[in-house]
Amino acid sequence: MRVGNKKAHGILYLILFYIWFILLYRTYVLLVLVDRMGDAKDQVREQAQNLALKLMDQAALPMYIWDRLAAGFKHKNYRSREGVCLCLIATLNNYGAQSLVLSKLVPHLCNLFGDSNSQVRDAAILAIVEIYRHIGEKVRADLNKRGIPSARNAACSIPFLLRVLLPYPLSAVSKKDGLWWLTAGAASVPDN
């Protein structure tokens, strides 16, 4: 083997190792972020979500990040599952639906409709509502195709209608005692 070939092979192996290390590092960082989204402190959860969004902006495409964050939908900590749903909402608001393959994420959200924690169920519903706002009726058809029980699908219908038909921001809509309400500050219709 010639000396030039040895250098070329050495450089190739170095590049492959670097790529492997970067991919492994990103995956590890994202798994730690999912854990931090389940932290007891609100500030830590918020910073973890902001870092995930910043990674989507500066380090990798949003779908690459979501391929790794999707493991958080099955995390043992309910706050992590809720945080991943809220991060999905923020991703949709920042990058739109075209940057994600939502057909990979909707089944995870459908599984969370039956979660034992009500905060996770509500976050999953809000995420589906946000997806609905971005891509429309295809979501409802997908939910029906996946066999979501009618009671759960009906629970989604109310937020769908609130989000799509009412001119109020989502923060003005809240669920109390099993019913959806507009908060007191949202009593007036905003100017268009």
CSV table of C-alpha atoms in Angstrom, one decimal:
chain,number,residue,atom,x,y,z
A,1,MET,CA,0.0,0.0,0.0
A,2,ARG,CA,1.3,3.4,-0.9
A,3,VAL,CA,1.8,6.2,1.7
A,4,GLY,CA,-0.9,8.4,0.1
A,5,ASN,CA,-3.5,5.6,0.4
A,6,LYS,CA,-2.7,5.1,4.1
A,7,LYS,CA,-3.3,8.8,4.7
A,8,ALA,CA,-6.5,8.8,2.7
A,9,HIS,CA,-7.7,5.8,4.7
A,10,GLY,CA,-6.7,7.4,8.0
A,11,ILE,CA,-8.6,10.6,7.1
A,12,LEU,CA,-11.7,8.6,5.9
A,13,TYR,CA,-11.7,6.6,9.2
A,14,LEU,CA,-11.3,9.9,11.2
A,15,ILE,CA,-14.3,11.4,9.3
A,16,LEU,CA,-16.4,8.3,9.8
A,17,PHE,CA,-15.6,8.3,13.5
A,18,TYR,CA,-16.4,12.0,13.8
A,19,ILE,CA,-19.8,11.5,12.1
A,20,TRP,CA,-20.5,8.5,14.3
A,21,PHE,CA,-19.6,10.5,17.4
A,22,ILE,CA,-21.7,13.5,16.5
A,23,LEU,CA,-24.8,11.3,15.8
A,24,LEU,CA,-24.3,9.4,19.1
A,25,TYR,CA,-23.8,12.7,20.9
A,26,ARG,CA,-26.9,14.3,19.5
A,27,THR,CA,-28.9,11.2,20.4
A,28,TYR,CA,-27.6,11.2,24.0
A,29,VAL,CA,-28.3,14.9,24.4
A,30,LEU,CA,-31.8,14.5,23.2
A,31,LEU,CA,-32.5,11.6,25.6
A,32,VAL,CA,-31.2,13.8,28.4
A,33,LEU,CA,-33.5,16.6,27.2
A,34,VAL,CA,-36.5,14.3,27.4
A,35,ASP,CA,-35.5,13.5,31.0
A,36,ARG,CA,-35.2,17.3,31.8
A,37,MET,CA,-38.6,17.9,30.3
A,38,GLY,CA,-39.9,15.8,33.2
A,39,ASP,CA,-38.1,17.8,35.9
A,40,ALA,CA,-40.0,19.0,38.9
A,41,LYS,CA,-39.0,22.7,38.3
A,42,ASP,CA,-40.9,24.6,35.6
A,43,GLN,CA,-37.8,26.6,34.6
A,44,VAL,CA,-35.8,23.4,33.9
A,45,ARG,CA,-38.6,22.0,31.8
A,46,GLU,CA,-38.9,25.3,29.8
A,47,GLN,CA,-35.1,25.5,29.2
A,48,ALA,CA,-35.1,21.9,28.0
A,49,GLN,CA,-37.8,22.7,25.5
A,50,ASN,CA,-36.0,25.8,24.4
A,51,LEU,CA,-32.8,23.9,23.9
A,52,ALA,CA,-34.6,21.3,21.8
A,53,LEU,CA,-36.0,24.1,19.6
A,54,LYS,CA,-32.6,25.7,19.3
A,55,LEU,CA,-31.1,22.3,18.2
A,56,MET,CA,-33.8,22.2,15.5
A,57,ASP,CA,-32.7,25.6,14.4
A,58,GLN,CA,-29.0,25.3,14.5
A,59,ALA,CA,-27.8,21.7,14.7
A,60,ALA,CA,-30.2,19.4,12.7
A,61,LEU,CA,-33.5,19.4,10.9
A,62,PRO,CA,-36.7,19.3,13.1
A,63,MET,CA,-37.6,15.8,11.9
A,64,TYR,CA,-34.2,14.4,12.8
A,65,ILE,CA,-34.6,15.8,16.3
A,66,TRP,CA,-38.1,14.4,16.5
A,67,ASP,CA,-37.0,11.0,15.4
A,68,ARG,CA,-35.1,10.9,18.7
A,69,LEU,CA,-37.5,12.9,20.8
A,70,ALA,CA,-40.4,10.5,19.9
A,71,ALA,CA,-39.1,8.1,22.6
A,72,GLY,CA,-40.3,10.6,25.1
A,73,PHE,CA,-43.9,9.8,24.3
A,74,LYS,CA,-43.3,6.5,26.1
A,75,HIS,CA,-41.2,7.9,29.0
A,76,LYS,CA,-42.0,6.6,32.5
A,77,ASN,CA,-42.3,10.1,33.9
A,78,TYR,CA,-45.6,11.7,33.1
A,79,ARG,CA,-44.1,15.2,33.0
A,80,SER,CA,-41.7,14.1,30.3
A,81,ARG,CA,-44.6,12.7,28.2
A,82,GLU,CA,-46.4,16.0,28.7
A,83,GLY,CA,-43.3,18.0,28.0
A,84,VAL,CA,-42.7,16.2,24.7
A,85,CYS,CA,-46.3,17.0,23.7
A,86,LEU,CA,-45.8,20.7,24.5
A,87,CYS,CA,-42.5,20.7,22.6
A,88,LEU,CA,-44.3,19.3,19.6
A,89,ILE,CA,-46.8,22.2,19.8
A,90,ALA,CA,-43.9,24.7,20.0
A,91,THR,CA,-42.2,23.0,17.1
A,92,LEU,CA,-45.3,23.2,14.9
A,93,ASN,CA,-45.7,26.9,15.8
A,94,ASN,CA,-42.0,27.7,15.1
A,95,TYR,CA,-41.4,25.5,12.0
A,96,GLY,CA,-44.8,24.5,10.7
A,97,ALA,CA,-46.1,21.1,9.7
A,98,GLN,CA,-44.1,20.9,6.5
A,99,SER,CA,-40.9,20.4,8.5
A,100,LEU,CA,-42.2,17.2,10.2
A,101,VAL,CA,-43.6,13.9,9.1
A,102,LEU,CA,-46.6,14.0,11.3
A,103,SER,CA,-47.9,10.6,10.3
A,104,LYS,CA,-45.0,9.2,12.5
A,105,LEU,CA,-46.0,11.3,15.5
A,106,VAL,CA,-49.8,11.0,15.5
A,107,PRO,CA,-49.8,7.4,16.6
A,108,HIS,CA,-47.8,8.3,19.7
A,109,LEU,CA,-50.3,11.1,20.5
A,110,CYS,CA,-53.2,8.6,20.0
A,111,ASN,CA,-51.6,6.3,22.5
A,112,LEU,CA,-51.4,9.2,25.0
A,113,PHE,CA,-55.2,9.8,24.7
A,114,GLY,CA,-55.5,6.7,27.1
A,115,ASP,CA,-52.7,7.8,29.5
A,116,SER,CA,-53.3,7.4,33.2
A,117,ASN,CA,-52.4,11.1,33.8
A,118,SER,CA,-55.0,13.8,32.9
A,119,GLN,CA,-52.3,16.4,32.2
A,120,VAL,CA,-50.7,14.1,29.6
A,121,ARG,CA,-54.1,13.4,28.0
A,122,ASP,CA,-54.8,17.1,27.8
A,123,ALA,CA,-51.4,17.9,26.3
A,124,ALA,CA,-51.9,15.1,23.7
A,125,ILE,CA,-55.2,16.6,22.8
A,126,LEU,CA,-53.7,20.1,22.5
A,127,ALA,CA,-51.0,18.7,20.3
A,128,ILE,CA,-53.6,17.0,18.0
A,129,VAL,CA,-55.5,20.3,17.9
A,130,GLU,CA,-52.3,22.1,16.8
A,131,ILE,CA,-51.7,19.5,14.1
A,132,TYR,CA,-55.3,19.9,13.0
A,133,ARG,CA,-54.8,23.7,12.8
A,134,HIS,CA,-51.8,23.2,10.5
A,135,ILE,CA,-53.0,20.4,8.2
A,136,GLY,CA,-56.8,20.3,8.6
A,137,GLU,CA,-59.3,17.4,8.2
A,138,LYS,CA,-56.7,14.8,7.4
A,139,VAL,CA,-56.0,14.5,11.1
A,140,ARG,CA,-59.7,13.7,11.9
A,141,ALA,CA,-59.7,11.1,9.2
A,142,ASP,CA,-56.4,9.6,10.5
A,143,LEU,CA,-57.9,9.4,14.0
A,144,ASN,CA,-60.9,7.6,12.7
A,145,LYS,CA,-58.7,5.3,10.7
A,146,ARG,CA,-56.6,4.4,13.8
A,147,GLY,CA,-59.8,3.4,15.6
A,148,ILE,CA,-59.8,6.0,18.3
A,149,PRO,CA,-62.8,5.2,20.4
A,150,SER,CA,-65.7,7.6,19.8
A,151,ALA,CA,-65.6,9.0,23.4
A,152,ARG,CA,-61.9,10.0,22.9
A,153,ASN,CA,-62.6,11.3,19.4
A,154,ALA,CA,-65.5,13.4,20.8
A,155,ALA,CA,-63.2,14.8,23.4
A,156,CYS,CA,-61.0,15.9,20.6
A,157,SER,CA,-63.9,17.5,18.7
A,158,ILE,CA,-64.5,20.2,21.3
A,159,PRO,CA,-60.9,21.6,21.2
A,160,PHE,CA,-60.8,21.2,17.4
A,161,LEU,CA,-63.9,23.4,17.2
A,162,LEU,CA,-62.6,25.9,19.8
A,163,ARG,CA,-59.2,26.2,18.1
A,164,VAL,CA,-60.5,26.4,14.5
A,165,LEU,CA,-63.7,28.3,14.8
A,166,LEU,CA,-63.3,30.7,17.7
A,167,PRO,CA,-61.1,33.8,17.3
A,168,TYR,CA,-59.6,33.3,20.8
A,169,PRO,CA,-56.0,32.2,21.4
A,170,LEU,CA,-55.5,28.7,22.8
A,171,SER,CA,-54.3,30.2,26.1
A,172,ALA,CA,-57.7,31.7,26.6
A,173,VAL,CA,-59.3,28.2,26.5
A,174,SER,CA,-59.0,25.9,29.6
A,175,LYS,CA,-60.6,22.7,30.9
A,176,LYS,CA,-62.2,22.7,34.3
A,177,ASP,CA,-64.3,20.0,35.8
A,178,GLY,CA,-64.3,18.1,32.4
A,179,LEU,CA,-65.7,21.2,30.5
A,180,TRP,CA,-63.9,23.6,28.2
A,181,TRP,CA,-64.1,27.3,29.3
A,182,LEU,CA,-63.0,30.6,28.0
A,183,THR,CA,-61.0,32.5,30.7
A,184,ALA,CA,-62.3,35.8,32.0
A,185,GLY,CA,-59.8,37.9,30.1
A,186,ALA,CA,-60.9,36.5,26.8
A,187,ALA,CA,-64.5,37.7,27.0
A,188,SER,CA,-64.1,40.3,24.2
A,189,VAL,CA,-63.6,39.3,20.6
A,190,PRO,CA,-60.2,40.4,19.2
A,191,ASP,CA,-60.1,42.8,16.3
A,192,ASN,CA,-59.2,41.2,12.9
